Each structure stands twice: as C-alpha cells, then as structure tokens.
GROMACS .gro file of C-alpha atoms in nm:
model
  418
    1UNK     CA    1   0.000   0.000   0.000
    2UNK     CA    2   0.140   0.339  -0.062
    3UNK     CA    3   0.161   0.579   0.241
    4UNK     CA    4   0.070   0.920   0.191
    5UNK     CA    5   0.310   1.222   0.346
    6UNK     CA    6   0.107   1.492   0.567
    7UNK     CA    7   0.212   1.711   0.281
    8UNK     CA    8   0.089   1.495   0.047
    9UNK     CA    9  -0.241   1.476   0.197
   10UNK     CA   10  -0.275   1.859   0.256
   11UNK     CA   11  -0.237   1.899  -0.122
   12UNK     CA   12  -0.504   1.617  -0.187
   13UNK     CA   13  -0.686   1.841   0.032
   14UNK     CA   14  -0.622   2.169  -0.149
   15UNK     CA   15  -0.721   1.994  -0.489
   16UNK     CA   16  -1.057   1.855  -0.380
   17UNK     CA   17  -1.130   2.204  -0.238
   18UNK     CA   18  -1.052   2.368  -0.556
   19UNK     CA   19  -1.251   2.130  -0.736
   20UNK     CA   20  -1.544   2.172  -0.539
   21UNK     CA   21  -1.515   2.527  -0.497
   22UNK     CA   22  -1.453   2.636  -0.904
   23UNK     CA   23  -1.726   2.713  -1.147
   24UNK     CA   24  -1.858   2.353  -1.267
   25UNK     CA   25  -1.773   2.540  -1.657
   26UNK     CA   26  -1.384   2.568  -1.541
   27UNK     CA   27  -1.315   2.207  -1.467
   28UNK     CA   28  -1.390   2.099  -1.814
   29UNK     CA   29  -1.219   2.060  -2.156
   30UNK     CA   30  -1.373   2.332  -2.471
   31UNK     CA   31  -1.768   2.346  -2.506
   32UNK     CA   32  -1.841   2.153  -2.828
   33UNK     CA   33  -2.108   2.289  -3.071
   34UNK     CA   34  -2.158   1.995  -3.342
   35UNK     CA   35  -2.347   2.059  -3.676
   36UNK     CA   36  -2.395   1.834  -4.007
   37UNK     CA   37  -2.305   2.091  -4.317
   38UNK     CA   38  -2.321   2.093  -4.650
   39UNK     CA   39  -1.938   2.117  -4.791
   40UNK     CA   40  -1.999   1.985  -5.140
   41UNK     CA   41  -2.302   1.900  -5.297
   42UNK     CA   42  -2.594   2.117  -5.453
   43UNK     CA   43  -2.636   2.371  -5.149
   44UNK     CA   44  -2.256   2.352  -5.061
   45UNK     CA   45  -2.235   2.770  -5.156
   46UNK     CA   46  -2.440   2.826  -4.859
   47UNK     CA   47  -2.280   2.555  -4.563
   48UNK     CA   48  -1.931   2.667  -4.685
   49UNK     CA   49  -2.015   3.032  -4.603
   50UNK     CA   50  -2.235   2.960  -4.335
   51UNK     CA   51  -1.908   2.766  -4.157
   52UNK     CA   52  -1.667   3.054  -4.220
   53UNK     CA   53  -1.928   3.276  -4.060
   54UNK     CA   54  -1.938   3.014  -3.716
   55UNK     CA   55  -1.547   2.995  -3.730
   56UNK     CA   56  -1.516   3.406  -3.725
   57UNK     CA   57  -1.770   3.423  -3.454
   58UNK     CA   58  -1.572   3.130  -3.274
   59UNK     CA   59  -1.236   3.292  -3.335
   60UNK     CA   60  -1.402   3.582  -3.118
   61UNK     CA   61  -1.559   3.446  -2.821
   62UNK     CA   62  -1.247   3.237  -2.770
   63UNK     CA   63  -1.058   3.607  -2.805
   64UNK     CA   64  -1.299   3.716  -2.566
   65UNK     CA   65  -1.285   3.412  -2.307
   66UNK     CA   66  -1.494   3.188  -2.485
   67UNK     CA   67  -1.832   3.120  -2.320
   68UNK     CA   68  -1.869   3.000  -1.894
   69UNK     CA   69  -1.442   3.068  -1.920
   70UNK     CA   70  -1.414   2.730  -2.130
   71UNK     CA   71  -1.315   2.736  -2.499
   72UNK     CA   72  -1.537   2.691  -2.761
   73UNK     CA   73  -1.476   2.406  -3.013
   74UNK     CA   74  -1.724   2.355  -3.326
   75UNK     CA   75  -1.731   2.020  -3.431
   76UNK     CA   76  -1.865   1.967  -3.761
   77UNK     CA   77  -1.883   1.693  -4.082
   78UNK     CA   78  -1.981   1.750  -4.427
   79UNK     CA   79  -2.336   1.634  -4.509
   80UNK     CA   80  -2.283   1.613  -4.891
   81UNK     CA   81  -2.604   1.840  -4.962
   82UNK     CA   82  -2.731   1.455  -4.934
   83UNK     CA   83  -3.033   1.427  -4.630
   84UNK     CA   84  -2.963   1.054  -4.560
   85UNK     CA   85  -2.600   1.107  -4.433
   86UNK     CA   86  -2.782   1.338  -4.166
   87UNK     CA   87  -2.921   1.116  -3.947
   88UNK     CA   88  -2.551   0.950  -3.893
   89UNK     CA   89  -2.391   1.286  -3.843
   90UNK     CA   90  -2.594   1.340  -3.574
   91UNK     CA   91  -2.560   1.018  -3.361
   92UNK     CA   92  -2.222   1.022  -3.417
   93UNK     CA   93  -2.235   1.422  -3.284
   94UNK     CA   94  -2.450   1.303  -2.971
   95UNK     CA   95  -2.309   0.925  -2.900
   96UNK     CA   96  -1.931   0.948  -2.985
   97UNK     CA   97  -1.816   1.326  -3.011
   98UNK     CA   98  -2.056   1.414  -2.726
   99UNK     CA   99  -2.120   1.744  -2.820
  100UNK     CA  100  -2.278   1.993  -2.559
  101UNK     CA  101  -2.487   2.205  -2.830
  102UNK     CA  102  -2.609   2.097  -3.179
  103UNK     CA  103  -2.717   2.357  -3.464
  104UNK     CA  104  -2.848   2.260  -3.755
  105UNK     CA  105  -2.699   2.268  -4.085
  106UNK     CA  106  -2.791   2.461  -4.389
  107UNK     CA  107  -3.136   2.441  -4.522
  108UNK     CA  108  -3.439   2.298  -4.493
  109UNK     CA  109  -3.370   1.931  -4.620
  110UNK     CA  110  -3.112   1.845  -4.386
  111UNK     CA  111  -3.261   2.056  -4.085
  112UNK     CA  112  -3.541   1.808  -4.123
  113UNK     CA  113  -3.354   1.514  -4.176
  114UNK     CA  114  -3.143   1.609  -3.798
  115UNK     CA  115  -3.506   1.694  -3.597
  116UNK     CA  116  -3.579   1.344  -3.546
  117UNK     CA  117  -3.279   1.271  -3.356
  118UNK     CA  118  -3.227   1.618  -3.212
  119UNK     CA  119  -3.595   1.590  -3.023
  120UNK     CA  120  -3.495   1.237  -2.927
  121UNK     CA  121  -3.230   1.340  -2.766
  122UNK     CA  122  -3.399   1.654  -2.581
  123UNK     CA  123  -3.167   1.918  -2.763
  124UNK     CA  124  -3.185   2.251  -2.780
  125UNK     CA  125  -3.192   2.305  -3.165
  126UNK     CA  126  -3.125   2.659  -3.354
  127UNK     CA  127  -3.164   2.552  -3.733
  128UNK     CA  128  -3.054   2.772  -4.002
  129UNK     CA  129  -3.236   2.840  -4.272
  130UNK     CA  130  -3.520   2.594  -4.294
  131UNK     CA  131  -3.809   2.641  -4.428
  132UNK     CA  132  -4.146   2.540  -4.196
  133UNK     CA  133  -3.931   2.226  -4.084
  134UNK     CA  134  -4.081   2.251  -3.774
  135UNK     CA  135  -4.456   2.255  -3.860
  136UNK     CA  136  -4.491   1.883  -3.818
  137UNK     CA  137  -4.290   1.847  -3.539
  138UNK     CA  138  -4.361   2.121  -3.328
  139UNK     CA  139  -4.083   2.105  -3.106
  140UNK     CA  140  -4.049   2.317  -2.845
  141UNK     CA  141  -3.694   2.333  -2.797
  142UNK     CA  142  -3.678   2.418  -3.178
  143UNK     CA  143  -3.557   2.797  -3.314
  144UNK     CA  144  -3.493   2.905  -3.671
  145UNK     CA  145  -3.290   3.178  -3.850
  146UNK     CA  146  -3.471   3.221  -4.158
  147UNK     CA  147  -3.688   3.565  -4.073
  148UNK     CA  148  -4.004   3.360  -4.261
  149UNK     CA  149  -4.255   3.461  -3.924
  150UNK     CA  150  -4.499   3.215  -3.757
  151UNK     CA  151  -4.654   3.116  -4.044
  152UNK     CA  152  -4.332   3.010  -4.212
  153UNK     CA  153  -4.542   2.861  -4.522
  154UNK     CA  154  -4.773   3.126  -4.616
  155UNK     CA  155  -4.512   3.381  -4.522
  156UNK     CA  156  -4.234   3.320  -4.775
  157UNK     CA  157  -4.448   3.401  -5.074
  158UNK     CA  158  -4.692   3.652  -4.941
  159UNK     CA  159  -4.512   3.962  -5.029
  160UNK     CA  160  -4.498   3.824  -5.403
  161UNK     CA  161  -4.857   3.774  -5.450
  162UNK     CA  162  -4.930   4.105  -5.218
  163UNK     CA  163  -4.743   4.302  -5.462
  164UNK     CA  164  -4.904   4.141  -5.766
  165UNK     CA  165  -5.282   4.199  -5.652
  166UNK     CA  166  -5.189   4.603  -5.640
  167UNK     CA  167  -5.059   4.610  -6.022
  168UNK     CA  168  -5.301   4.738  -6.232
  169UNK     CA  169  -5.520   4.530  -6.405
  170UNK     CA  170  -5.489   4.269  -6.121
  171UNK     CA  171  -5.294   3.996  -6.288
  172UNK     CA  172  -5.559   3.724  -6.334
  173UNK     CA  173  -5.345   3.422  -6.327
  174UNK     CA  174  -5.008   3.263  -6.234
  175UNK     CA  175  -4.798   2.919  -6.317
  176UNK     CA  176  -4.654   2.736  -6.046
  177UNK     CA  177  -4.335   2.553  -6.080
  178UNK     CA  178  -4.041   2.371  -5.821
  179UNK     CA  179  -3.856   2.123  -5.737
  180UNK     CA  180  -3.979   1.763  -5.632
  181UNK     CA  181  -3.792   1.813  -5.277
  182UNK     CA  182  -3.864   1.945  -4.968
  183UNK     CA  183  -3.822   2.315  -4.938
  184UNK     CA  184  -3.967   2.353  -5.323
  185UNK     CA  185  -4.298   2.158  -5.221
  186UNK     CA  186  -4.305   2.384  -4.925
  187UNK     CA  187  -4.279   2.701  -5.122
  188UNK     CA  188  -4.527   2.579  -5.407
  189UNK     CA  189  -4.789   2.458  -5.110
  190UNK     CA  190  -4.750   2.828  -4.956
  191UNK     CA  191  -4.736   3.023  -5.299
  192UNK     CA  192  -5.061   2.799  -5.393
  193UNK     CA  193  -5.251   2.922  -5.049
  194UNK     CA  194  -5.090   3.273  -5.142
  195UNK     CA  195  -5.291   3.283  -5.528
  196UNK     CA  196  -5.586   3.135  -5.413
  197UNK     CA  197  -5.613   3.399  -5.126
  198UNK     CA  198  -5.505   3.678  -5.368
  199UNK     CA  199  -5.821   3.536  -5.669
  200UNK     CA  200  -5.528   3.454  -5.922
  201UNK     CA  201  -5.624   3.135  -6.113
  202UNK     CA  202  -5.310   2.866  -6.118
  203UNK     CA  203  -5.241   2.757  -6.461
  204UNK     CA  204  -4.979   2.552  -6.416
  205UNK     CA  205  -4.869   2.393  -6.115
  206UNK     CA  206  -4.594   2.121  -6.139
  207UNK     CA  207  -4.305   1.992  -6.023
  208UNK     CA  208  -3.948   1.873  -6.179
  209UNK     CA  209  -3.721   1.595  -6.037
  210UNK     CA  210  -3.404   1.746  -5.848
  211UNK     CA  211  -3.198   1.602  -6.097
  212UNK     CA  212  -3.350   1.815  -6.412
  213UNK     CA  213  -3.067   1.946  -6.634
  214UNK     CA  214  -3.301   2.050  -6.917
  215UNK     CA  215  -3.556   2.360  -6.815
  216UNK     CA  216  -3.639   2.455  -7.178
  217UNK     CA  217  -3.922   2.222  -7.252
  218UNK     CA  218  -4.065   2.318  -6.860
  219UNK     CA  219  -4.048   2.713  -6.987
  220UNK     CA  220  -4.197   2.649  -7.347
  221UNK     CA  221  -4.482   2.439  -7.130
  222UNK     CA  222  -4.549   2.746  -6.929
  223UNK     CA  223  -4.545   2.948  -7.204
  224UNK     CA  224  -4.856   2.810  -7.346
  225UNK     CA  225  -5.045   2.878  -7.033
  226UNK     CA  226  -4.973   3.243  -7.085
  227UNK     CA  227  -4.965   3.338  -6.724
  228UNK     CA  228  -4.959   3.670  -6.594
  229UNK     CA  229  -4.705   3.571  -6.376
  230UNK     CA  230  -4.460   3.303  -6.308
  231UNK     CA  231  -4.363   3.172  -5.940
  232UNK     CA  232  -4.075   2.923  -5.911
  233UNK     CA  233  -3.972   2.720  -5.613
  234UNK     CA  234  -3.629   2.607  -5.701
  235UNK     CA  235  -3.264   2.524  -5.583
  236UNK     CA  236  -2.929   2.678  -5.692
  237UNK     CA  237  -2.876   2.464  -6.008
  238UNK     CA  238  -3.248   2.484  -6.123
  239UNK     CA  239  -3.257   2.875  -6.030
  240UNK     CA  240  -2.989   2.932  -6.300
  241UNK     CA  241  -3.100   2.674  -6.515
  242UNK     CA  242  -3.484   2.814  -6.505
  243UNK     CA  243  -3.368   3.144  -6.613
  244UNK     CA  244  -3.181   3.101  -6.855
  245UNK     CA  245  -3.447   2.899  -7.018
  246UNK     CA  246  -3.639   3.205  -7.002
  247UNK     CA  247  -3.440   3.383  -7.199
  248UNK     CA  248  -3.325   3.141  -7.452
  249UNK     CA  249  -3.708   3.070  -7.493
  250UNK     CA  250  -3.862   3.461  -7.455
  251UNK     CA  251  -4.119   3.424  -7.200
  252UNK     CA  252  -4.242   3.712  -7.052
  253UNK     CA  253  -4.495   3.775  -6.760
  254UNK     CA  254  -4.558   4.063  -6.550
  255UNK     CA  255  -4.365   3.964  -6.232
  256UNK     CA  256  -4.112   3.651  -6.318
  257UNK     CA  257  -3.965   3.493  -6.014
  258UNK     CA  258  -4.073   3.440  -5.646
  259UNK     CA  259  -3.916   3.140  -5.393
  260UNK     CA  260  -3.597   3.066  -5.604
  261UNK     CA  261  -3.265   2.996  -5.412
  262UNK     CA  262  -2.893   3.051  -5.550
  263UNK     CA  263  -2.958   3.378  -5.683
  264UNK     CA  264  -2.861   3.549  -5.289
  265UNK     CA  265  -2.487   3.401  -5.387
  266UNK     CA  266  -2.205   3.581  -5.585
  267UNK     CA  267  -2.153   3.264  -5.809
  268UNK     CA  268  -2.533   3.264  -5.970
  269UNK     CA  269  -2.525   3.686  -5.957
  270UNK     CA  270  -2.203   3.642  -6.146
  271UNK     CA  271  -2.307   3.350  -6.408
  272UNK     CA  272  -2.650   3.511  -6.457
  273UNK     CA  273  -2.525   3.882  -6.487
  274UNK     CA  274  -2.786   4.099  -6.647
  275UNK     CA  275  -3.063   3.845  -6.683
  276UNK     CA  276  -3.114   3.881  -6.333
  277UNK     CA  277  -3.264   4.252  -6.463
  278UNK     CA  278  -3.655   4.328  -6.295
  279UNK     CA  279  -3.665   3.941  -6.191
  280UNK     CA  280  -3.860   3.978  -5.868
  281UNK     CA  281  -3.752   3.718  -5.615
  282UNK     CA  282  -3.734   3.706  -5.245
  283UNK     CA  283  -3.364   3.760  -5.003
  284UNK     CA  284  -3.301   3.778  -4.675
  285UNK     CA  285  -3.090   4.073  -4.643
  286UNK     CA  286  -2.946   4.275  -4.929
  287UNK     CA  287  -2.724   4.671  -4.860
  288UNK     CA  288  -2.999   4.924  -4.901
  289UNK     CA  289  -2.970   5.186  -4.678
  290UNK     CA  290  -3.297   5.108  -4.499
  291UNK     CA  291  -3.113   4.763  -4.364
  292UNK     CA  292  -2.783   4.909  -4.230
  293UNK     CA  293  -2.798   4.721  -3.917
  294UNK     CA  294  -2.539   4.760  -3.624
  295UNK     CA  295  -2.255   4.562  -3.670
  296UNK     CA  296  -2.335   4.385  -4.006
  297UNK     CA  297  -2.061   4.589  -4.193
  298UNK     CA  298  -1.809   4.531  -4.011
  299UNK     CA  299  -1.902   4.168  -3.980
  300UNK     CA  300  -1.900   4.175  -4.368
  301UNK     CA  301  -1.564   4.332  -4.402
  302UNK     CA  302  -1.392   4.095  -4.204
  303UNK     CA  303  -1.563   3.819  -4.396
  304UNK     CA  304  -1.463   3.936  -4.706
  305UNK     CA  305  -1.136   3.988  -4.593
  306UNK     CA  306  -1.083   3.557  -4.571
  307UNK     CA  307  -1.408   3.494  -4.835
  308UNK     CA  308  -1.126   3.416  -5.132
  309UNK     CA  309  -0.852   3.184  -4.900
  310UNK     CA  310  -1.149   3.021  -4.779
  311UNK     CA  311  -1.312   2.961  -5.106
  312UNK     CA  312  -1.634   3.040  -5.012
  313UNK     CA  313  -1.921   3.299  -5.140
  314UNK     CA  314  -1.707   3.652  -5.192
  315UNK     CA  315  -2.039   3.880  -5.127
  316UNK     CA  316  -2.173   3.715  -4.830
  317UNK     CA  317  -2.474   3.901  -4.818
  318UNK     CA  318  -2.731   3.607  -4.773
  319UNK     CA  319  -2.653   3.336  -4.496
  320UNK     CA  320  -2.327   3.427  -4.367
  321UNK     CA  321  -2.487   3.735  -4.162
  322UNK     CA  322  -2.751   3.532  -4.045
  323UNK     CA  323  -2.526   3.214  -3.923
  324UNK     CA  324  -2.282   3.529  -3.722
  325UNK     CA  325  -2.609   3.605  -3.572
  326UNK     CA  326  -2.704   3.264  -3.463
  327UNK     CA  327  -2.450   3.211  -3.246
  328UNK     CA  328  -2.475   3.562  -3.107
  329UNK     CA  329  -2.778   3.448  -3.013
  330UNK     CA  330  -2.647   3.127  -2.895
  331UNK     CA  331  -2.377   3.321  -2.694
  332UNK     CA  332  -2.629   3.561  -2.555
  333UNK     CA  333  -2.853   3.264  -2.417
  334UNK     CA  334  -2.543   3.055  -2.261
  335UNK     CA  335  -2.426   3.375  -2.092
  336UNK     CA  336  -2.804   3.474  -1.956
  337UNK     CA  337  -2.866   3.143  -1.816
  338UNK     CA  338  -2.490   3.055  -1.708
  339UNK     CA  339  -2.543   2.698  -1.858
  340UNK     CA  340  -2.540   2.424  -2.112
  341UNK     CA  341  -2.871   2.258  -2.017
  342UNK     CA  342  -3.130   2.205  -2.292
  343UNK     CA  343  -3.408   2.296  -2.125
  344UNK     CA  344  -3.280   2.619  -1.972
  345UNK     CA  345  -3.156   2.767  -2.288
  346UNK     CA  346  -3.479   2.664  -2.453
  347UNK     CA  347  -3.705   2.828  -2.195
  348UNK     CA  348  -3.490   3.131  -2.216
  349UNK     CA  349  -3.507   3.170  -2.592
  350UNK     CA  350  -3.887   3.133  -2.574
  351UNK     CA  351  -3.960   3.465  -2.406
  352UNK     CA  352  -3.647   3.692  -2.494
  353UNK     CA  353  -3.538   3.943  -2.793
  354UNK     CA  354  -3.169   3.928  -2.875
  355UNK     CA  355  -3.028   4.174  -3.051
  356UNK     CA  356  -2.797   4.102  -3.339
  357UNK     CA  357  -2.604   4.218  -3.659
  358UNK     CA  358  -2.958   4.155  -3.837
  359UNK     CA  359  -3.141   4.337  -3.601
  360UNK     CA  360  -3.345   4.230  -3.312
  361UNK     CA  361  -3.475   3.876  -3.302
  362UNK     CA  362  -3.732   3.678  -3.091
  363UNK     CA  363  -3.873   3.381  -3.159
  364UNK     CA  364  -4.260   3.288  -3.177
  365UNK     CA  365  -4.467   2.999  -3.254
  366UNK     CA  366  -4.265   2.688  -3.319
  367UNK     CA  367  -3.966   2.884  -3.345
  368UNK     CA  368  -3.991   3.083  -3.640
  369UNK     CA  369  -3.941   3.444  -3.591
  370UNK     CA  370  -4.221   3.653  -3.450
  371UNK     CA  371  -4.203   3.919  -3.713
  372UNK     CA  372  -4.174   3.819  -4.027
  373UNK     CA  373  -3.921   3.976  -4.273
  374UNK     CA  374  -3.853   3.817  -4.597
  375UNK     CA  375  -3.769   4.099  -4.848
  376UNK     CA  376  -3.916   4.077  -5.204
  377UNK     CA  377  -3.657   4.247  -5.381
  378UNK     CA  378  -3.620   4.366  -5.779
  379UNK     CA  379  -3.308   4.310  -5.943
  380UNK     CA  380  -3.174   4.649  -6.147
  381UNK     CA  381  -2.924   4.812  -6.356
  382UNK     CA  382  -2.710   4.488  -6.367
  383UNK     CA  383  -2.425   4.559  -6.571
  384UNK     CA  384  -2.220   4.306  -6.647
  385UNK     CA  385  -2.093   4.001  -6.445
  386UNK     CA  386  -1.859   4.211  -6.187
  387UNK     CA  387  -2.016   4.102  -5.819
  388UNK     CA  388  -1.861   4.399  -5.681
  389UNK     CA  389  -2.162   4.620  -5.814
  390UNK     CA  390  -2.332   4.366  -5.567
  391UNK     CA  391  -2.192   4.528  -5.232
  392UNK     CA  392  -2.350   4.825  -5.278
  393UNK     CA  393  -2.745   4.950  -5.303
  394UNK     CA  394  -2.939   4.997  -5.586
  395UNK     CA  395  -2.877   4.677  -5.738
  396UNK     CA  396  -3.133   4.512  -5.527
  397UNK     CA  397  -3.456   4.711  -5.432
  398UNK     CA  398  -3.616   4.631  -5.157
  399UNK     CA  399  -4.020   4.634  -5.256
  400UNK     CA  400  -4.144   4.463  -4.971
  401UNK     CA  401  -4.228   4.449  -4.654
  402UNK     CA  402  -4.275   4.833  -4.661
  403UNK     CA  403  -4.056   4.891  -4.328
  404UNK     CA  404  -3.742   4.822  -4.555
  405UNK     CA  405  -3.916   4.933  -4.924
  406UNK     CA  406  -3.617   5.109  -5.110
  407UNK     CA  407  -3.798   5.131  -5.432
  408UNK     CA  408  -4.074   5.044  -5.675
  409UNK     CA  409  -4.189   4.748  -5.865
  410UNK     CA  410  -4.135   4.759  -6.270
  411UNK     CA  411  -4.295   4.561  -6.500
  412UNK     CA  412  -4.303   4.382  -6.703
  413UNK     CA  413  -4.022   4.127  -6.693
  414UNK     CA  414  -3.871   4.092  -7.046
  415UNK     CA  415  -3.655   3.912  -7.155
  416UNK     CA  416  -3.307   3.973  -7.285
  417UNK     CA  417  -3.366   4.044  -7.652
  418UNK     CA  418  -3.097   3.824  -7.848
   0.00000   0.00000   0.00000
C-alpha cells in the first residue's frame, strides 16, 4: 500500500477544495457545438459560407474568453447536400463526439432530416435556414434563423402575390413551378394558399425531379399557359438553369420569379449577370440603406477579408450574416442562463429578444421568428458580371415588406432580346 506524506495529503486536500469550490464550466475541456453541413453538394455555396461565418464568430468568443471561461470548439462533418447522411452525423455528434450544443446545418432538407434525432435526444436546436421544418414536429426546444414569421409557409411568398394583386389590371393568373424536394414543395404549397387567397387562377402547377438538367421544354410548357405571372420554387442549379431557359425561350410575364434559391450568392449573380434585370424574387438581407444594421458591416468586411482563401461565397450578403447572428444568439442565451442545459436555454429563448447584426430577433410559434421579414426584392441596372456592383445598393430594391421598401416594382419582366 502506498503511504501518503502529511504534505501529500494537505495537497489532496487543497485539490478537492478547488474542485469543489470552481465554477462547474472551469473544470472541463472546450464546449463543443456539433453541426452536419453541406461542404460539397448542390447547397454547398451556402454551408461553406455559413461555416466561415461560425469559425469568425468562434475565433471571437475564444478572443474574448470563450463562453462560462471554457473554450469553444465547433465540431462539424460534411453532409454532402445529401439528407440521408444526416441522421448519422448526428448520432455520431451526440453518442461518440458528445457534443454539448447541436445547430443545424444549412437548409431545410437536412434541418429536417437532424429533428428526429435532435428531439430524441432533448436538444436545444437553432436551425438555419429551414423552411417550416418545424410545422410537423412542433418542437419546443426548436428555433430558426430564416426571418419567414410564424406562419413560415404562407409567409415566404406573401409579399410576391401582395405586390401582384396592387398592379393594375390585377394579374388574373399565375404558373406554379419547383422542385420535387422538400423546401420547393413547401414554397409551391404556400405560394398555392398565397394565389388562391389573392383570386389569381393557377395555370400551371408542377413539379421537376431534383436532378432536371433541361428547363427549356418546362419554360416552353409554361409558355402556353400564358400566365400573368410566373412563381418558381427552385434550388441553386435549377434557379440558374430556369432562367436562362427564359431567356433562350422569350417568356415574358408581368412579375417573373418568387421562392428561387442561388440567386442570394455571388456565383449565380455572377453566371447570370444581367438576366437577373426586374426578376422579382425574395432575399433575406441585401445593402440598401434602410437595412444598415449595427454591426453587419463590419461583420462583412472581415468576412470578405478571408471569403477568397477560404473559397467560399465573396459577397456574403445572404446566410453568412444570419449564421454570425445565430450564435450571437447562442452566446447571448449561454451567458443569460450561465449553462449548457437544454431545457434552460430553450425556456430562455422562448420569451427573450436578442439583438444582433440583423437586427433584433425573438422567436414565436414553433420557433420561427415573430415578425416576419422576408424581403421581395427587384433586381436592377445589372451591368455586367462584376459582383462587386453587388456590395452596394441599388442593385437590389427592396419592394417589400414596406418597413425596408427602397424602391418600386417595374414591370413587365422581359426578356433579354438576343
């Protein structure tokens, strides 16, 4: 048996009283936020920026401290853009890595793909960027970062058809088109609620596999509908893909545009150039004067500073903001509560507003945000294919909601004449 000195002892002694006596935060190794996000694949424009935007914000709290004096460490796998390598990612974040905190990863697919596990677990959950994920669900530890409001489904495209029922004559009819996957059958479902509300007849109303590569024979089918306008649910590929269709075939409509994704990055702003000109689609936050909230520029400038070595979106405008203000949130609600536990955080981000580089945010029914803000914008006086002329206003016109309105709707959409 080994015999312990008196000095020995008194230092046993010291150590169990400093154990006991520290903050429970300060006897531990880094806090671990895991997340599932998309690094290649389809939506992998958005995760990669998305990631950049969690690293800077990590880079800073750890500057600061990091959060209950213990490090912060994000843990994090690529989820291909590909919903069934979620579900893994996430038990192997919970079981294995043993993450404290778990955030969703980009967009709406895989956000839905994680909630099964997430709830089974009892997590806390801030998702970013998915659309109505939790309508089905309706979990209550569940809190999302796309400003769509409480009524995620209806929201997205209200402003759209709002807008069209004031144009004179009232358009009398629309075509409906998206992709066969989960956030375009959202956006259709909400878009078709939207024209029935509004008295516009639906024309057309399909959907395309994920997969389509040709969108010429979908425009020339639309076409013969002769809508007054044209609402399109799509992803990044399909976004580009649909419009220049629309070009190549020389459909026209009053208002051309509505739920389509990819056209908030530099890459698709660069391909598509001026045919983006008077398409009206929906963004989350774009630089008009009458958005310039505190701290988003210089949030922006330091993101742009490492956008190029990182390879990632150069403009930044759409999720990277939002992501920064995620885990300001997140920061805000470990700090309030002094804790890690689920429930606590959850109970806290029920009932508070936390303000942010995108302004102040609370949460409302099944964690959307309790005022809605998705901005219909016009695209105008695209010159070109330089995405500087992107960082600046005017390029982007905010036309609704009217709290941010920057300028007025033209129509109608033409397109380029070749």
């Amino acid at each position: 048996m080994t015999k312990i000195t008196r000095r020995q002892t008194l230092s046993l002694a010291g150590a169990a009283f400093l154990a006991t006596s520290l903050p429970a935060a300060a006897q531990s190794g880094p806090i671990k936020i895991g997340f599932g996000i998309a690094l290649t694949g389809g939506i992998a424009s958005g995760g990669k920026s998305a990631l950049l935007a969690y690293q800077i914000w990590a880079e800073e709290v750890n500057a600061r401290g990091g959060l209950l004096g213990r490090k912060v460490e994000l843990v994090n796998y690529d989820d291909q853009s590909n919903p069934a390598t979620v579900p893994g990612i996430y038990s192997k974040l919970l079981d294995v890595d043993k993450v404290d905190l778990v955030i969703s990863g980009y967009g709406t697919v895989p956000t839905a793909a994680s909630m099964p596990i997430v709830m089974q677990k009892g997590k806390m959950f801030l998702s970013l960027f998915a659309l109505a994920s939790n309508d089905e669900f309706k979990y209550d530890r569940y809190f999302q970062m796309q400003p769509n409001g409480t009524n995620a489904k209806i929201e997205f495209s209200r402003g759209y058809f709002d807008l069209a029922s004031k144009l004179l004559p009232k358009p009398q009819t629309v075509a409906l088109v998206g992709a066969d996957a989960e956030f375009g059958i959202v956006a259709i479902e909400g878009a078709r609620e939207n024209a029935k509300k509004a008295g516009i007849k639906v024309v057309y109303d399909r959907s395309y596999p994920p997969n389509t590569q040709d969108f010429g024979s979908i425009v020339r089918a639309i076409k013969a509908t002769n809508p007054d306008l044209l609402f399109i649910g799509s992803y990044p590929p399909d976004s580009a893909g649909m419009i220049r269709a629309i070009h190549e075939v020389g459909f026209s409509a009053r208002m051309v545009g509505g739920g389509m994704i990819g056209l908030q990055f530099a890459a698709l702003k660069q391909q598509l150039g001026p045919m983006l000109n008077n398409i009206v689609a929906y963004d989350l936050y774009v630089p008009e004067p009458t958005m310039n909230f505190p701290g988003v520029a210089p949030f922006l400038a330091k993101y742009r500073e490492r956008a190029a070595q990182a390879g990632v979106d150069p403009l930044g405008n759409y999720v990277p903001p939002f992501a920064y203000a995620e885990m300001q949130i997140l920061e805000q609600a470990v700090t309030a509560t002094n804790s890690l536990d689920d429930k606590k955080l959850a109970d806290y981000m029920r009932v508070t507003k936390f303000p942010t580089i995108m302004g102040d945010i609370k949460f409302g029914d099944r964690g959307e945000w309790a005022e809605p803000r998705v901005l219909l914008v016009q695209y105008r006086g695209v010159v070109g294919n330089d995405v500087e002329q992107f960082k600046q206003a005017g390029k982007q016109l905010i036309l609704d909601p009217p709290a941010f309105k920057s300028g007025e709707l033209i129509t109608p959409f033409e397109p380029i004449k070749r």
